[in-house]
PDB file of C-alpha atoms in Angstrom:
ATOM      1  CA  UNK A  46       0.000   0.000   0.000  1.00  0.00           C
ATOM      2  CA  UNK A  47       2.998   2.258   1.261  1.00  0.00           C
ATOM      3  CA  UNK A  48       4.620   1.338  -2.344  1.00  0.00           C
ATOM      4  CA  UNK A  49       1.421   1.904  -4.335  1.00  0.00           C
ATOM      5  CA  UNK A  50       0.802   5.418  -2.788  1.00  0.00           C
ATOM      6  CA  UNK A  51       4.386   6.749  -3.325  1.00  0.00           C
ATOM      7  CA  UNK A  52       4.030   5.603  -6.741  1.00  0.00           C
ATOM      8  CA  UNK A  53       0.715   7.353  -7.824  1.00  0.00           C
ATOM      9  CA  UNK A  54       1.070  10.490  -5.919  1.00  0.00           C
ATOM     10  CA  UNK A  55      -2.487  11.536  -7.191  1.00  0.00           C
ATOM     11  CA  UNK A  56      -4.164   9.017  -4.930  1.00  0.00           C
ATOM     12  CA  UNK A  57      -5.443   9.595  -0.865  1.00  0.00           C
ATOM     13  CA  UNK A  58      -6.750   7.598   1.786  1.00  0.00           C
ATOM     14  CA  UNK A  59      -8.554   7.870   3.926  1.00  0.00           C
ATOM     15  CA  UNK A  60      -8.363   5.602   7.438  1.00  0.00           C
ATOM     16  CA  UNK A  61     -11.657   4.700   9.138  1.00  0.00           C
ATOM     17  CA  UNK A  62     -11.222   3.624  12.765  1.00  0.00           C
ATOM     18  CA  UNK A  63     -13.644   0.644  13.309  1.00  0.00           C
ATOM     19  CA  UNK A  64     -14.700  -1.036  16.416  1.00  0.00           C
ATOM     20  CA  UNK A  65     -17.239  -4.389  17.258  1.00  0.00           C
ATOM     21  CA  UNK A  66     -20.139  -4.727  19.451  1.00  0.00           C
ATOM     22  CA  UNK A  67     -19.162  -7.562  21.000  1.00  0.00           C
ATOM     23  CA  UNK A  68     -15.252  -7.709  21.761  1.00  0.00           C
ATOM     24  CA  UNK A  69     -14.331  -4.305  22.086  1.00  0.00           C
ATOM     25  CA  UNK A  70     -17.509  -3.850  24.567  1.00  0.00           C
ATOM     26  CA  UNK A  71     -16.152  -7.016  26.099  1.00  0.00           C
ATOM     27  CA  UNK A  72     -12.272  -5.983  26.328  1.00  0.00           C
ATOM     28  CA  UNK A  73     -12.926  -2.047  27.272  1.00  0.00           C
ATOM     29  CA  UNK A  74     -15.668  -3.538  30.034  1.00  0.00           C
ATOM     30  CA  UNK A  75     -12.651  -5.755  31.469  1.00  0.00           C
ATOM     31  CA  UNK A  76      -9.933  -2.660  31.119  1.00  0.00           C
ATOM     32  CA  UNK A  77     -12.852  -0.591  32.980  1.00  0.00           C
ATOM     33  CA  UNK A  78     -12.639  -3.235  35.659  1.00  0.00           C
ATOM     34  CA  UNK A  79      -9.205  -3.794  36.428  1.00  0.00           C
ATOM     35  CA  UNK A  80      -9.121   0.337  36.583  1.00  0.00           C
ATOM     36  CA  UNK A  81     -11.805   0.363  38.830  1.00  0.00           C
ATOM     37  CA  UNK A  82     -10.498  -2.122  40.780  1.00  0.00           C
ATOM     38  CA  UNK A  83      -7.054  -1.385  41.329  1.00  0.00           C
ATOM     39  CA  UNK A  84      -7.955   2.779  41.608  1.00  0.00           C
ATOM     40  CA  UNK A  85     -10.515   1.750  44.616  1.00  0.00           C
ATOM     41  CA  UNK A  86      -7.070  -0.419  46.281  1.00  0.00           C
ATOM     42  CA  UNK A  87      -4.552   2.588  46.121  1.00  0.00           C
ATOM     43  CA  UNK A  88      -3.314   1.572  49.141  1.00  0.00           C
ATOM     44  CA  UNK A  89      -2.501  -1.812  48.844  1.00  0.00           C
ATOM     45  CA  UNK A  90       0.938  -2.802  47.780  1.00  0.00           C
ATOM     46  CA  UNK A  91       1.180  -4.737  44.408  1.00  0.00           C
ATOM     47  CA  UNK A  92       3.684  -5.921  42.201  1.00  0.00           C
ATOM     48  CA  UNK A  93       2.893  -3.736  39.047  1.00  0.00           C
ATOM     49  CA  UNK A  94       0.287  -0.951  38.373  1.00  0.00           C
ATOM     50  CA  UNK A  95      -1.637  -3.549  36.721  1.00  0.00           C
ATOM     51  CA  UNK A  96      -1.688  -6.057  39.105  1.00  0.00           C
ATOM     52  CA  UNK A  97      -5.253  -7.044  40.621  1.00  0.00           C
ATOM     53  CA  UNK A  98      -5.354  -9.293  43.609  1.00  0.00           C
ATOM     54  CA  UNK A  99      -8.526 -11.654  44.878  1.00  0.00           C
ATOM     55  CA  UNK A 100      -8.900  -9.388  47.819  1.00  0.00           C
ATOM     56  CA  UNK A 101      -9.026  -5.916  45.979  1.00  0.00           C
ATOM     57  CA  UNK A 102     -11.551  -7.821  43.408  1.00  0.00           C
ATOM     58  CA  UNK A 103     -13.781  -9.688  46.212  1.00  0.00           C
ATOM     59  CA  UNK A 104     -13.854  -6.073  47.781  1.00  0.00           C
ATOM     60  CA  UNK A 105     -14.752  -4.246  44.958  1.00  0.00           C
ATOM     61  CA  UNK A 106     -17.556  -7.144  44.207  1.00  0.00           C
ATOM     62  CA  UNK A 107     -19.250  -6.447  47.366  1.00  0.00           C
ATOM     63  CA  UNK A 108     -19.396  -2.463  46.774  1.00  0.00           C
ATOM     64  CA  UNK A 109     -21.070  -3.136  43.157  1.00  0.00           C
ATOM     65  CA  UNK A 110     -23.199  -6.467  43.961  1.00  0.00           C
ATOM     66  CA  UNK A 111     -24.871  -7.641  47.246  1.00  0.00           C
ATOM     67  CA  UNK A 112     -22.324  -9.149  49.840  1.00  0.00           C
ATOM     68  CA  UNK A 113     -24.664 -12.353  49.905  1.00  0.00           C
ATOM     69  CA  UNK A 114     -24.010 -13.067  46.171  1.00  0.00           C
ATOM     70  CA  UNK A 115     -20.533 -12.590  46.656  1.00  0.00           C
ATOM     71  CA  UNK A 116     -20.653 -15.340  49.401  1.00  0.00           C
ATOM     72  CA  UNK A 117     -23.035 -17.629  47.333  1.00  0.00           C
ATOM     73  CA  UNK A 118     -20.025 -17.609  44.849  1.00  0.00           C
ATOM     74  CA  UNK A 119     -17.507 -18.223  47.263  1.00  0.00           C
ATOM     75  CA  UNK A 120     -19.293 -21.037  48.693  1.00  0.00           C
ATOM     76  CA  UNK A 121     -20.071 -22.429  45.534  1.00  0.00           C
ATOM     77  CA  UNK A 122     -16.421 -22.289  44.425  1.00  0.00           C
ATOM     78  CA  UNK A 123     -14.741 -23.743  47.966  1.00  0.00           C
ATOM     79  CA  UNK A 124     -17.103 -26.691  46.980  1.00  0.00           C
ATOM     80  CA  UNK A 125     -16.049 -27.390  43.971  1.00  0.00           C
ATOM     81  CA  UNK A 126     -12.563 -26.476  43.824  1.00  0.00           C
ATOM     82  CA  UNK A 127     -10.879 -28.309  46.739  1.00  0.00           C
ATOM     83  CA  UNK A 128      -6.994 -27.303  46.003  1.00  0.00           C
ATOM     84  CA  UNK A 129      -6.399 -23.461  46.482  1.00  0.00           C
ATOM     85  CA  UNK A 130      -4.721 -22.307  43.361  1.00  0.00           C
ATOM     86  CA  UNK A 131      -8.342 -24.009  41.717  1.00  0.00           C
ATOM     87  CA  UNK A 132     -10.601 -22.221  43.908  1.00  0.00           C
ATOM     88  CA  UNK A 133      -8.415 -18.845  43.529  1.00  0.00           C
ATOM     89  CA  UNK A 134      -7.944 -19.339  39.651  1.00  0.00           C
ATOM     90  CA  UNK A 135     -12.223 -19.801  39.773  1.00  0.00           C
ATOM     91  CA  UNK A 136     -13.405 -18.009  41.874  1.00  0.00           C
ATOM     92  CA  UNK A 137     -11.525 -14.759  40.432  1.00  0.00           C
ATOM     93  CA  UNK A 138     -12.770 -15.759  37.321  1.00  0.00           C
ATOM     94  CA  UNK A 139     -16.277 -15.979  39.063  1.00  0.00           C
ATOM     95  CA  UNK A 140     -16.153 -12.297  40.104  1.00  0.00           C
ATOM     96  CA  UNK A 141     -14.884 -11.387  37.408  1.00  0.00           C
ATOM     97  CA  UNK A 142     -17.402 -12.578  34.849  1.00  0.00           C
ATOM     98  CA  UNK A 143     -20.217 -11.155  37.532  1.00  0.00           C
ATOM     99  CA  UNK A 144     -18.909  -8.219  37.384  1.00  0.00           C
ATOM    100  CA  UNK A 145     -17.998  -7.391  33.848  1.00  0.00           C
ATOM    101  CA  UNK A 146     -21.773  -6.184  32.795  1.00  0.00           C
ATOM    102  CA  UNK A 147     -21.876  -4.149  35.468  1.00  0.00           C
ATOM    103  CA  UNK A 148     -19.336  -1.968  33.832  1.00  0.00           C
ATOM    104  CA  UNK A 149     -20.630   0.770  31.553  1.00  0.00           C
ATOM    105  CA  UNK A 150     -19.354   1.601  28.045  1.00  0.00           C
ATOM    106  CA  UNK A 151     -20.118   4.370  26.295  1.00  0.00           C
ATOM    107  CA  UNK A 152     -20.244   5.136  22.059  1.00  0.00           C
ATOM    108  CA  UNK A 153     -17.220   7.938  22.858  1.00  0.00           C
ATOM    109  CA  UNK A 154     -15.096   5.064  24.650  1.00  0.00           C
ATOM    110  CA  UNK A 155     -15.581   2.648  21.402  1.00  0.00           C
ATOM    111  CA  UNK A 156     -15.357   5.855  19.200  1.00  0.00           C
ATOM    112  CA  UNK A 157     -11.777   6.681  20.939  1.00  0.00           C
ATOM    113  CA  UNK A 158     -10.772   2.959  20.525  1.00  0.00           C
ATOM    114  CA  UNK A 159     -12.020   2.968  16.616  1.00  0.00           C
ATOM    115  CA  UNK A 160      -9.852   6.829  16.194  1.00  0.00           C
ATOM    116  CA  UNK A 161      -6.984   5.439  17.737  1.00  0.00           C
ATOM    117  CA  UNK A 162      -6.490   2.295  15.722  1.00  0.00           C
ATOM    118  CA  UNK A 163      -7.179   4.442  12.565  1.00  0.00           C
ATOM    119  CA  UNK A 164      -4.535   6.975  14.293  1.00  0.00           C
ATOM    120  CA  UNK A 165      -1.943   4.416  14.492  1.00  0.00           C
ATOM    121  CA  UNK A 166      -2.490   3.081  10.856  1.00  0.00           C
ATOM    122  CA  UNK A 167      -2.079   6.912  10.005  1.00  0.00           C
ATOM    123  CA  UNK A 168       1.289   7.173  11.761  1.00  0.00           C
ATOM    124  CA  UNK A 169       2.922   3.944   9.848  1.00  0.00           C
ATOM    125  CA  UNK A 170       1.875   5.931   7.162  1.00  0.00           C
ATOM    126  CA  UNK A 171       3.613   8.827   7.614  1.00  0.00           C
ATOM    127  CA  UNK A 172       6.559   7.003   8.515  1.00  0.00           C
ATOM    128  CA  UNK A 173       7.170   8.060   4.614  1.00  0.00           C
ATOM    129  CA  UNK A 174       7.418  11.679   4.310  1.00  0.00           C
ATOM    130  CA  UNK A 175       5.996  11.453   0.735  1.00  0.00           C
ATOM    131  CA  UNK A 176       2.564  10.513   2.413  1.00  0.00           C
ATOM    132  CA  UNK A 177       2.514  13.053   5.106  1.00  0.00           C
ATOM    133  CA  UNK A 178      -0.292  14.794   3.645  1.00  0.00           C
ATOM    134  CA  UNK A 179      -2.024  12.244   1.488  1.00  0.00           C
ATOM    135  CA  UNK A 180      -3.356  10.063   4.506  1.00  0.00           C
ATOM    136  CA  UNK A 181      -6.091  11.201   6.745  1.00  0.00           C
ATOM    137  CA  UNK A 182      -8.273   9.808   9.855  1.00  0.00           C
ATOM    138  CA  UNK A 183     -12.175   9.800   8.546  1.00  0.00           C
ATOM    139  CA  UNK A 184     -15.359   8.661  11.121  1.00  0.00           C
ATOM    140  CA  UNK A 185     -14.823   5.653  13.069  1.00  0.00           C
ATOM    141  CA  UNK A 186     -17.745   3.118  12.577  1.00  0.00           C
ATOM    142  CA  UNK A 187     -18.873  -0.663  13.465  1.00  0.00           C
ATOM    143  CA  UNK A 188     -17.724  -3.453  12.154  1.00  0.00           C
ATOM    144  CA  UNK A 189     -18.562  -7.386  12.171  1.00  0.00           C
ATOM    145  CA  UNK A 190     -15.814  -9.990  12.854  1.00  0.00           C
ATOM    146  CA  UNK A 191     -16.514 -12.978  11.323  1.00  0.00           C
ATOM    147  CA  UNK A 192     -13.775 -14.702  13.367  1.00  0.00           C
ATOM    148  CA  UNK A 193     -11.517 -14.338  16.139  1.00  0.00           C
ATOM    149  CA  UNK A 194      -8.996 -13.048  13.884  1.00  0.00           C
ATOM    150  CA  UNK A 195      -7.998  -9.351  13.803  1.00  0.00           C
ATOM    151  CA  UNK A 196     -10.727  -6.493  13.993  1.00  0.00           C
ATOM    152  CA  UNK A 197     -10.600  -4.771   9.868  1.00  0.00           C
ATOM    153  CA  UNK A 198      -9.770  -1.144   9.286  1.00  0.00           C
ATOM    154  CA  UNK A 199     -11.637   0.116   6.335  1.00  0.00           C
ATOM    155  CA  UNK A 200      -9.464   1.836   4.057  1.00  0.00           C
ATOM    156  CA  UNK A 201     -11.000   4.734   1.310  1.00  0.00           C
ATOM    157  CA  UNK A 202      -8.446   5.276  -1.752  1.00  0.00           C
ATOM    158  CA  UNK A 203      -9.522   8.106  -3.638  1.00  0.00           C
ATOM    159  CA  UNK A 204      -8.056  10.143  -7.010  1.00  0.00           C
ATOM    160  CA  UNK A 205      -7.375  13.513  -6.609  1.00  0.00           C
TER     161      UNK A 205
END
């Protein structure tokens, strides 16, 4: 593409950020999560910035769903996971799955996530100098993923 543009210097594009229902609500619910989580355990010590213990998550659980559930997925857990790192590996996933609806995305969060894949196909792009201004960022938009595979950017060539 790089190639092809240098080439024809007449031609454009455009870069449209795209984003899916499904896995990009799923994955920006999660990153909302861990956030949440690990901004409402400031002062606990942790490994890494990112790192999200049982403890902060079980605590966070009970301010966003009743304490009672929280047990009644505990308890349901101990039972069937007898060995700890089982019940901890589990259980956390437990929570976490309970949890992830609760988290609220908005159209501007996938919006950002569509502008900033488009931004970083724009800035391999310019890597060339001979495309600075031929390559632009137009509106983000929804896209379907027929497989797990990698979510498409929709790319507009255009003759000048």
């Amino acid at each position: 593409l790089v190639t092809m543009l240098t080439k024809r210097p007449k031609l454009t594009l455009k870069v449209h950020g795209t984003w899916t229902a499904n896995e990009d609500n799923r994955a920006l619910r999660i990153k909302k999560l861990i956030r949440m989580v690990i901004a409402e355990n400031t002062k606990v010590k942790t490994d890494s910035s990112d790192t999200m213990s049982l403890e902060m998550l079980e605590k966070t659980a009970k301010k966003l769903i009743d304490s009672s559930e929280v047990k009644s997925i505990r308890s349901a857990m101990e039972v069937k996971y007898t060995q700890e790192a089982q019940f901890v590996q589990h259980y956390t996933a437990a929570l976490i799955e309970r949890l992830i609806p609760l988290q609220v995305i908005t159209s501007a969060e996938l919006d950002a996530l569509a502008g900033s894949r488009a931004k970083n196909v724009m800035e391999y792009m310019h890597k060339n100098q001979a495309l600075t201004n031929r390559v632009s960022i137009s509106k983000s938009e929804k896209v379907s993923l027929d497989s797990k595979e990698n979510v498409p950017s929709r790319l507009e060539i255009t003759v000048e």
